[in-house]
Amino acid sequence: MKTRILAIDENSLELAKSIINEGGLVAFPTETVYGLGANALNDDAVKLIYATKGRPSDNPLIVHVHKGYDITELVDNIPEYAKLLAKAFLPGPLTMVYNSRGVVCPTVSCGLNTLAIRVPSHEGAQKFLKYVGLPIAAPSANVSKHVSPVTAQHVLDDLDGKIKLILDGGKCTGGIESTVLDCTGDVPCVLRSGLVTRDMVAQVAGECDEYHMVECERVRSPGMKYKHYLPRCKTMLFDYEHRAEALKEYKICTARGERARIMCDEQVARDMEDAKILNLGGDENAVAANLYDKLREGERVADIIIAVAPQKQDGVMVGVMNRLSKACG
Ligand code: TXA
Ligand code: MG
């Protein structure tokens, strides 16, 4: 199969629509990461997502809809706080989990009685979803366990020959996946942290819990138990406090003849002498936006990525550290 990368226009949207209607897959940009989309009402198409990514069959998918889509067709028991949150943050990088009405095929939620819904703000995503006019099930458009893609080229690097079309909407500005929020209880609960932080949710909803995986418990968000975001090279991760040791390790690797890179933000970079740096940028939003791009650059140019955590650990950094520790832990 030949994989085409096309800019988003009438022609590529028409092609995307016909691929989706035939039960095929289309990769499309969102403000977080690129998604690998299929018709959520077509069970075979959704199964193709799992096969193409090599995704474990018990890790459910998010359904994407355009702005203005009536989600009460798909879910019910929407609590009042969820309506306030939707008003405050959608379209945007927030996925909300509700009770499913069982309209989308069961493979999407892996048999759970809930459904995760997301309304992305990316203009290209909105055009695609509106043009196709169907709920689109989509995970990140990477091979399972690999770093999520934030450019069309990243998608091609993982899925060349496996899908027909990648809609190119440029580099994703958010950079880490959406916040996944369980809205089935009396209080919203963060299942996966992201750019919409727990504090931001609590400010609108009054309160907000955060789910922490407990050994032996049935996992509420099945994706949490799997390996994720792994670059194809060796990795190490140091706390901010141990950044001097990271530099020492860099020197040891380099002396051994290994191609090493230190991955860190601008503040840490100042303490790294003349080491080769994968610079994540200055503030938390830059660090989130650059994280996957720099991990993918690192695996291309280095034998080992030595990551150093930023000093700041709250807000958006909760989501960043969650990914960084899975990628390099
Ligand atoms: O930003 C994003 O969310 C991207 C873009 C493409 O929209 N998508 C994404 O999908 O990250 P994926 O498949 O890589 O991650 C989906 C996450 C997983 O952790 C999964 O377990 C959780 O959402 N999830 C999906 N349905 C769920 C449900 N019904 N209940 C609880 N968690 C669910
Ligand atoms: Mg993913």
Short mmCIF file of C-alpha atoms in Angstrom, two decimals, residues 27-325:
data_model
loop_
_atom_site.label_atom_id
_atom_site.label_comp_id
_atom_site.label_asym_id
_atom_site.label_seq_id
_atom_site.Cartn_x
_atom_site.Cartn_y
_atom_site.Cartn_z
CA ALA A 27 -4.15 9.67 10.10
CA PHE A 28 -5.07 13.25 11.00
CA PRO A 29 -3.59 16.08 13.05
CA THR A 30 -4.94 17.28 16.39
CA GLU A 31 -3.62 19.96 18.75
CA THR A 32 -2.10 17.20 20.96
CA VAL A 33 -0.69 14.42 18.74
CA TYR A 34 -1.64 12.84 15.38
CA GLY A 35 -4.53 10.35 15.52
CA LEU A 36 -5.18 7.18 13.52
CA GLY A 37 -8.88 7.39 12.68
CA ALA A 38 -11.56 4.89 11.71
CA ASN A 39 -15.36 4.92 11.59
CA ALA A 40 -16.39 4.21 15.20
CA LEU A 41 -19.61 2.60 13.96
CA ASN A 42 -17.78 -0.02 11.89
CA ASP A 43 -16.42 -2.88 13.98
CA ASP A 44 -14.03 -4.19 11.30
CA ALA A 45 -12.59 -0.71 10.75
CA VAL A 46 -11.97 -0.30 14.50
CA LYS A 47 -10.33 -3.74 14.66
CA LEU A 48 -8.03 -2.62 11.85
CA ILE A 49 -6.72 0.16 14.13
CA TYR A 50 -5.63 -2.42 16.71
CA ALA A 51 -4.03 -4.65 14.06
CA THR A 52 -2.21 -1.76 12.35
CA LYS A 53 -0.73 -0.38 15.57
CA GLY A 54 -0.14 -3.71 17.28
CA ARG A 55 -2.23 -2.31 20.12
CA PRO A 56 -3.30 -4.57 23.02
CA SER A 57 -6.96 -5.47 22.51
CA ASP A 58 -8.01 -4.35 26.01
CA ASN A 59 -6.88 -0.72 25.69
CA PRO A 60 -9.96 1.33 24.67
CA LEU A 61 -10.06 4.11 22.10
CA ILE A 62 -11.25 7.71 22.22
CA VAL A 63 -14.07 8.76 19.88
CA HIS A 64 -13.50 12.13 18.19
CA VAL A 65 -16.36 14.37 17.08
CA HIS A 66 -16.60 17.84 15.58
CA LYS A 67 -17.71 20.95 17.42
CA GLY A 68 -21.49 21.06 17.65
CA TYR A 69 -21.89 17.26 17.40
CA ASP A 70 -24.70 16.13 19.71
CA ILE A 71 -22.88 13.70 22.01
CA THR A 72 -26.16 12.63 23.64
CA GLU A 73 -26.49 10.36 20.60
CA LEU A 74 -23.55 8.37 21.97
CA VAL A 75 -23.60 8.78 25.77
CA ASP A 76 -26.02 9.52 28.60
CA ASN A 77 -26.08 10.57 32.27
CA ILE A 78 -23.98 13.65 31.55
CA PRO A 79 -23.48 15.36 34.94
CA GLU A 80 -23.89 19.11 35.41
CA TYR A 81 -20.18 19.60 36.14
CA ALA A 82 -19.33 17.97 32.79
CA LYS A 83 -21.49 20.50 30.96
CA LEU A 84 -19.57 23.31 32.68
CA LEU A 85 -16.23 21.66 31.80
CA ALA A 86 -17.26 21.20 28.18
CA LYS A 87 -18.18 24.88 28.02
CA ALA A 88 -14.86 25.92 29.54
CA PHE A 89 -12.44 23.63 27.71
CA LEU A 90 -13.98 22.27 24.48
CA PRO A 91 -12.97 22.14 21.74
CA GLY A 92 -9.58 21.38 23.27
CA PRO A 93 -7.21 18.80 24.76
CA LEU A 94 -9.71 17.28 27.20
CA THR A 95 -11.26 13.81 26.75
CA MET A 96 -14.35 13.07 28.82
CA VAL A 97 -15.51 9.57 29.77
CA TYR A 98 -19.27 8.99 30.08
CA ASN A 99 -21.73 6.12 30.22
CA SER A 100 -22.01 4.71 26.73
CA ARG A 101 -25.37 4.27 25.03
CA GLY A 102 -23.89 1.35 23.10
CA VAL A 103 -24.24 3.07 19.73
CA VAL A 104 -20.56 2.87 18.72
CA CYS A 105 -19.26 -0.65 18.22
CA PRO A 106 -18.12 -2.47 21.38
CA THR A 107 -14.49 -2.82 20.20
CA VAL A 108 -14.00 0.93 20.71
CA SER A 109 -14.40 0.64 24.49
CA CYS A 110 -13.14 -2.95 24.71
CA GLY A 111 -16.41 -4.05 26.25
CA LEU A 112 -16.46 -1.34 28.97
CA ASN A 113 -19.86 0.33 29.47
CA THR A 114 -18.23 3.76 29.18
CA LEU A 115 -17.13 5.83 26.18
CA ALA A 116 -14.34 8.43 25.96
CA ILE A 117 -15.20 11.45 23.80
CA ARG A 118 -12.93 14.20 22.54
CA VAL A 119 -13.59 17.38 20.54
CA PRO A 120 -10.19 18.48 19.23
CA SER A 121 -9.58 22.18 18.59
CA HIS A 122 -7.11 21.75 15.71
CA GLU A 123 -8.58 23.37 12.60
CA GLY A 124 -7.54 20.44 10.39
CA ALA A 125 -9.09 17.94 12.80
CA GLN A 126 -12.33 19.93 12.83
CA LYS A 127 -12.44 20.03 9.02
CA PHE A 128 -11.81 16.29 8.77
CA LEU A 129 -14.41 15.36 11.42
CA LYS A 130 -17.00 17.68 9.96
CA TYR A 131 -16.39 16.53 6.39
CA VAL A 132 -16.64 12.85 7.29
CA GLY A 133 -19.60 13.48 9.60
CA LEU A 134 -19.08 10.30 11.63
CA PRO A 135 -17.75 9.63 15.13
CA ILE A 136 -14.09 8.73 14.57
CA ALA A 137 -12.30 6.30 16.88
CA ALA A 138 -8.63 7.24 17.05
CA PRO A 139 -5.59 6.41 19.16
CA SER A 140 -2.28 8.18 18.64
CA ALA A 141 -0.94 7.32 15.16
CA ASN A 142 2.21 5.49 16.25
CA VAL A 143 3.16 1.85 16.39
CA SER A 144 2.10 0.61 19.84
CA LYS A 145 4.62 1.45 22.63
CA HIS A 146 6.56 3.91 20.44
CA VAL A 147 6.74 7.67 20.99
CA SER A 148 3.53 9.45 19.90
CA PRO A 149 3.73 11.39 16.60
CA VAL A 150 3.55 15.18 16.45
CA THR A 151 4.27 15.61 12.72
CA ALA A 152 3.03 13.88 9.54
CA GLN A 153 6.60 12.63 9.00
CA HIS A 154 6.53 10.91 12.43
CA VAL A 155 3.35 9.09 11.38
CA LEU A 156 5.00 8.05 8.11
CA ASP A 157 8.09 6.81 9.97
CA ASP A 158 5.84 4.41 11.92
CA LEU A 159 3.06 3.50 9.49
CA ASP A 160 4.52 3.78 5.97
CA GLY A 161 2.87 1.18 3.74
CA LYS A 162 0.23 0.34 6.36
CA ILE A 163 -2.27 3.17 5.76
CA LYS A 164 -3.37 5.05 2.63
CA LEU A 165 -3.51 8.64 3.84
CA ILE A 166 -1.93 11.03 6.32
CA LEU A 167 -3.57 14.45 6.47
CA ASP A 168 -0.78 16.94 7.13
CA GLY A 169 -1.70 19.73 9.54
CA GLY A 170 1.84 20.75 10.54
CA LYS A 171 3.46 20.21 13.91
CA CYS A 172 1.06 19.70 16.83
CA THR A 173 1.23 22.66 19.20
CA GLY A 174 0.15 20.86 22.40
CA GLY A 175 2.52 17.93 22.15
CA ILE A 176 1.23 15.54 24.82
CA GLU A 177 -2.02 13.58 24.65
CA SER A 178 -5.28 14.96 25.97
CA THR A 179 -6.23 14.86 29.63
CA VAL A 180 -8.58 11.89 30.14
CA LEU A 181 -11.27 12.73 32.69
CA ASP A 182 -13.74 10.24 34.11
CA CYS A 183 -17.13 12.00 34.24
CA THR A 184 -19.20 9.02 35.39
CA GLY A 185 -19.01 9.81 39.12
CA ASP A 186 -20.16 12.62 41.40
CA VAL A 187 -16.71 14.21 41.15
CA PRO A 188 -14.59 14.29 37.97
CA CYS A 189 -11.44 12.20 38.12
CA VAL A 190 -8.25 12.60 36.06
CA LEU A 191 -7.29 9.23 34.55
CA ARG A 192 -4.46 10.60 32.39
CA SER A 193 -2.89 14.04 32.97
CA GLY A 194 -2.43 16.49 30.14
CA LEU A 195 -2.61 20.15 29.22
CA VAL A 196 -5.93 20.66 31.01
CA THR A 197 -4.63 20.22 34.53
CA ARG A 198 -6.39 18.92 37.63
CA ASP A 199 -6.41 22.46 39.08
CA MET A 200 -8.02 23.85 35.93
CA VAL A 201 -10.77 21.21 36.16
CA ALA A 202 -11.27 21.81 39.89
CA GLN A 203 -11.64 25.56 39.32
CA VAL A 204 -14.62 24.94 37.04
CA ALA A 205 -16.13 21.80 38.59
CA GLY A 206 -15.53 22.70 42.26
CA GLU A 207 -13.37 19.63 42.89
CA CYS A 208 -11.41 17.04 40.97
CA ASP A 209 -9.88 13.69 41.94
CA GLU A 210 -6.85 12.08 40.42
CA TYR A 211 -6.63 8.37 39.79
CA HIS A 212 -3.49 6.51 40.85
CA MET A 213 -3.05 2.95 39.74
CA VAL A 214 -3.04 0.53 42.67
CA GLU A 215 -1.46 -2.91 42.24
CA CYS A 216 -4.07 -5.69 41.82
CA GLU A 217 -6.96 -3.26 41.32
CA ARG A 218 -8.99 -3.43 38.12
CA VAL A 219 -7.50 -0.59 36.10
CA ARG A 220 -9.95 2.23 35.43
CA SER A 221 -8.09 3.46 32.36
CA PRO A 222 -6.59 0.34 30.81
CA GLY A 223 -3.94 2.26 28.86
CA MET A 224 -2.13 3.00 32.12
CA LYS A 225 -0.75 -0.47 32.62
CA TYR A 226 1.15 -0.66 29.31
CA LYS A 227 4.59 0.48 28.28
CA HIS A 228 4.41 3.72 26.33
CA TYR A 229 6.38 6.39 24.52
CA LEU A 230 9.55 4.30 24.20
CA PRO A 231 12.30 5.72 21.96
CA ARG A 232 14.38 3.15 20.05
CA CYS A 233 17.61 3.82 21.88
CA LYS A 234 18.93 3.50 25.44
CA THR A 235 17.59 6.01 27.94
CA MET A 236 18.28 7.27 31.45
CA LEU A 237 16.32 9.72 33.60
CA PHE A 238 17.72 11.94 36.36
CA ASP A 239 15.89 14.18 38.84
CA TYR A 240 16.56 17.89 38.63
CA GLU A 241 18.55 17.58 41.86
CA HIS A 242 20.83 14.96 40.27
CA ARG A 243 21.59 16.91 37.10
CA ALA A 244 25.32 16.99 37.86
CA GLU A 245 25.31 13.19 37.76
CA ALA A 246 23.57 13.28 34.40
CA LEU A 247 26.46 15.35 33.04
CA LYS A 248 28.93 12.86 34.54
CA GLU A 249 27.07 10.00 32.86
CA TYR A 250 27.12 11.90 29.56
CA LYS A 251 30.89 12.22 29.79
CA ILE A 252 31.28 8.52 30.58
CA CYS A 253 29.12 7.51 27.59
CA THR A 254 30.93 9.90 25.27
CA ALA A 255 34.34 8.64 26.41
CA ARG A 256 33.12 5.12 25.63
CA GLY A 257 32.44 6.26 22.06
CA GLU A 258 28.66 6.33 22.40
CA ARG A 259 26.63 9.07 20.78
CA ALA A 260 24.93 10.63 23.80
CA ARG A 261 22.49 13.52 24.15
CA ILE A 262 21.18 15.24 27.26
CA MET A 263 17.47 16.01 27.00
CA CYS A 264 16.42 18.88 29.30
CA ASP A 265 14.80 22.29 29.48
CA GLU A 266 16.65 25.58 29.06
CA GLN A 267 17.24 26.08 32.77
CA VAL A 268 18.99 22.69 33.13
CA ALA A 269 20.86 23.18 29.84
CA ARG A 270 22.76 26.09 31.42
CA ASP A 271 24.43 23.63 33.84
CA MET A 272 25.43 21.14 31.13
CA GLU A 273 28.71 22.77 29.96
CA ASP A 274 29.23 21.98 26.27
CA ALA A 275 27.27 18.67 26.21
CA LYS A 276 25.09 18.03 23.15
CA ILE A 277 21.54 18.94 24.17
CA LEU A 278 18.04 18.02 23.03
CA ASN A 279 16.57 21.30 24.23
CA LEU A 280 12.93 21.09 25.35
CA GLY A 281 12.54 24.87 25.68
CA GLY A 282 11.89 27.38 28.42
CA ASP A 283 8.41 27.00 29.90
CA GLU A 284 6.07 24.09 30.64
CA ASN A 285 4.05 24.46 27.45
CA ALA A 286 7.20 24.48 25.31
CA VAL A 287 8.49 21.41 27.13
CA ALA A 288 5.19 19.56 26.46
CA ALA A 289 5.16 20.69 22.81
CA ASN A 290 8.76 19.56 22.18
CA LEU A 291 8.92 16.35 24.23
CA TYR A 292 7.95 13.73 21.60
CA ASP A 293 9.72 15.57 18.78
CA LYS A 294 12.96 15.57 20.79
CA LEU A 295 12.57 11.91 21.83
CA ARG A 296 12.21 11.00 18.15
CA GLU A 297 15.15 13.20 17.21
CA GLY A 298 17.16 11.55 19.98
CA GLU A 299 16.51 8.01 18.79
CA ARG A 300 17.64 9.07 15.29
CA VAL A 301 20.90 10.75 16.25
CA ALA A 302 21.97 9.10 19.50
CA ASP A 303 22.71 5.75 21.14
CA ILE A 304 21.55 7.05 24.50
CA ILE A 305 19.23 9.83 25.69
CA ILE A 306 20.09 11.07 29.17
CA ALA A 307 17.00 12.98 30.31
CA VAL A 308 16.93 15.43 33.20
CA ALA A 309 13.59 16.37 34.78
CA PRO A 310 12.70 20.07 35.00
CA GLN A 311 12.71 21.73 38.42
CA LYS A 312 9.00 22.58 38.17
CA GLN A 313 6.82 19.53 38.79
CA ASP A 314 3.24 20.82 39.01
CA GLY A 315 0.57 21.88 36.49
CA VAL A 316 1.30 20.76 32.92
CA MET A 317 4.56 19.21 34.18
CA VAL A 318 2.52 16.45 35.89
CA GLY A 319 1.55 15.21 32.42
CA VAL A 320 5.04 15.79 31.03
CA MET A 321 6.72 13.86 33.88
CA ASN A 322 4.22 11.02 33.47
CA ARG A 323 5.35 10.62 29.81
CA LEU A 324 9.02 11.29 30.49
CA SER A 325 9.25 8.66 33.21
#
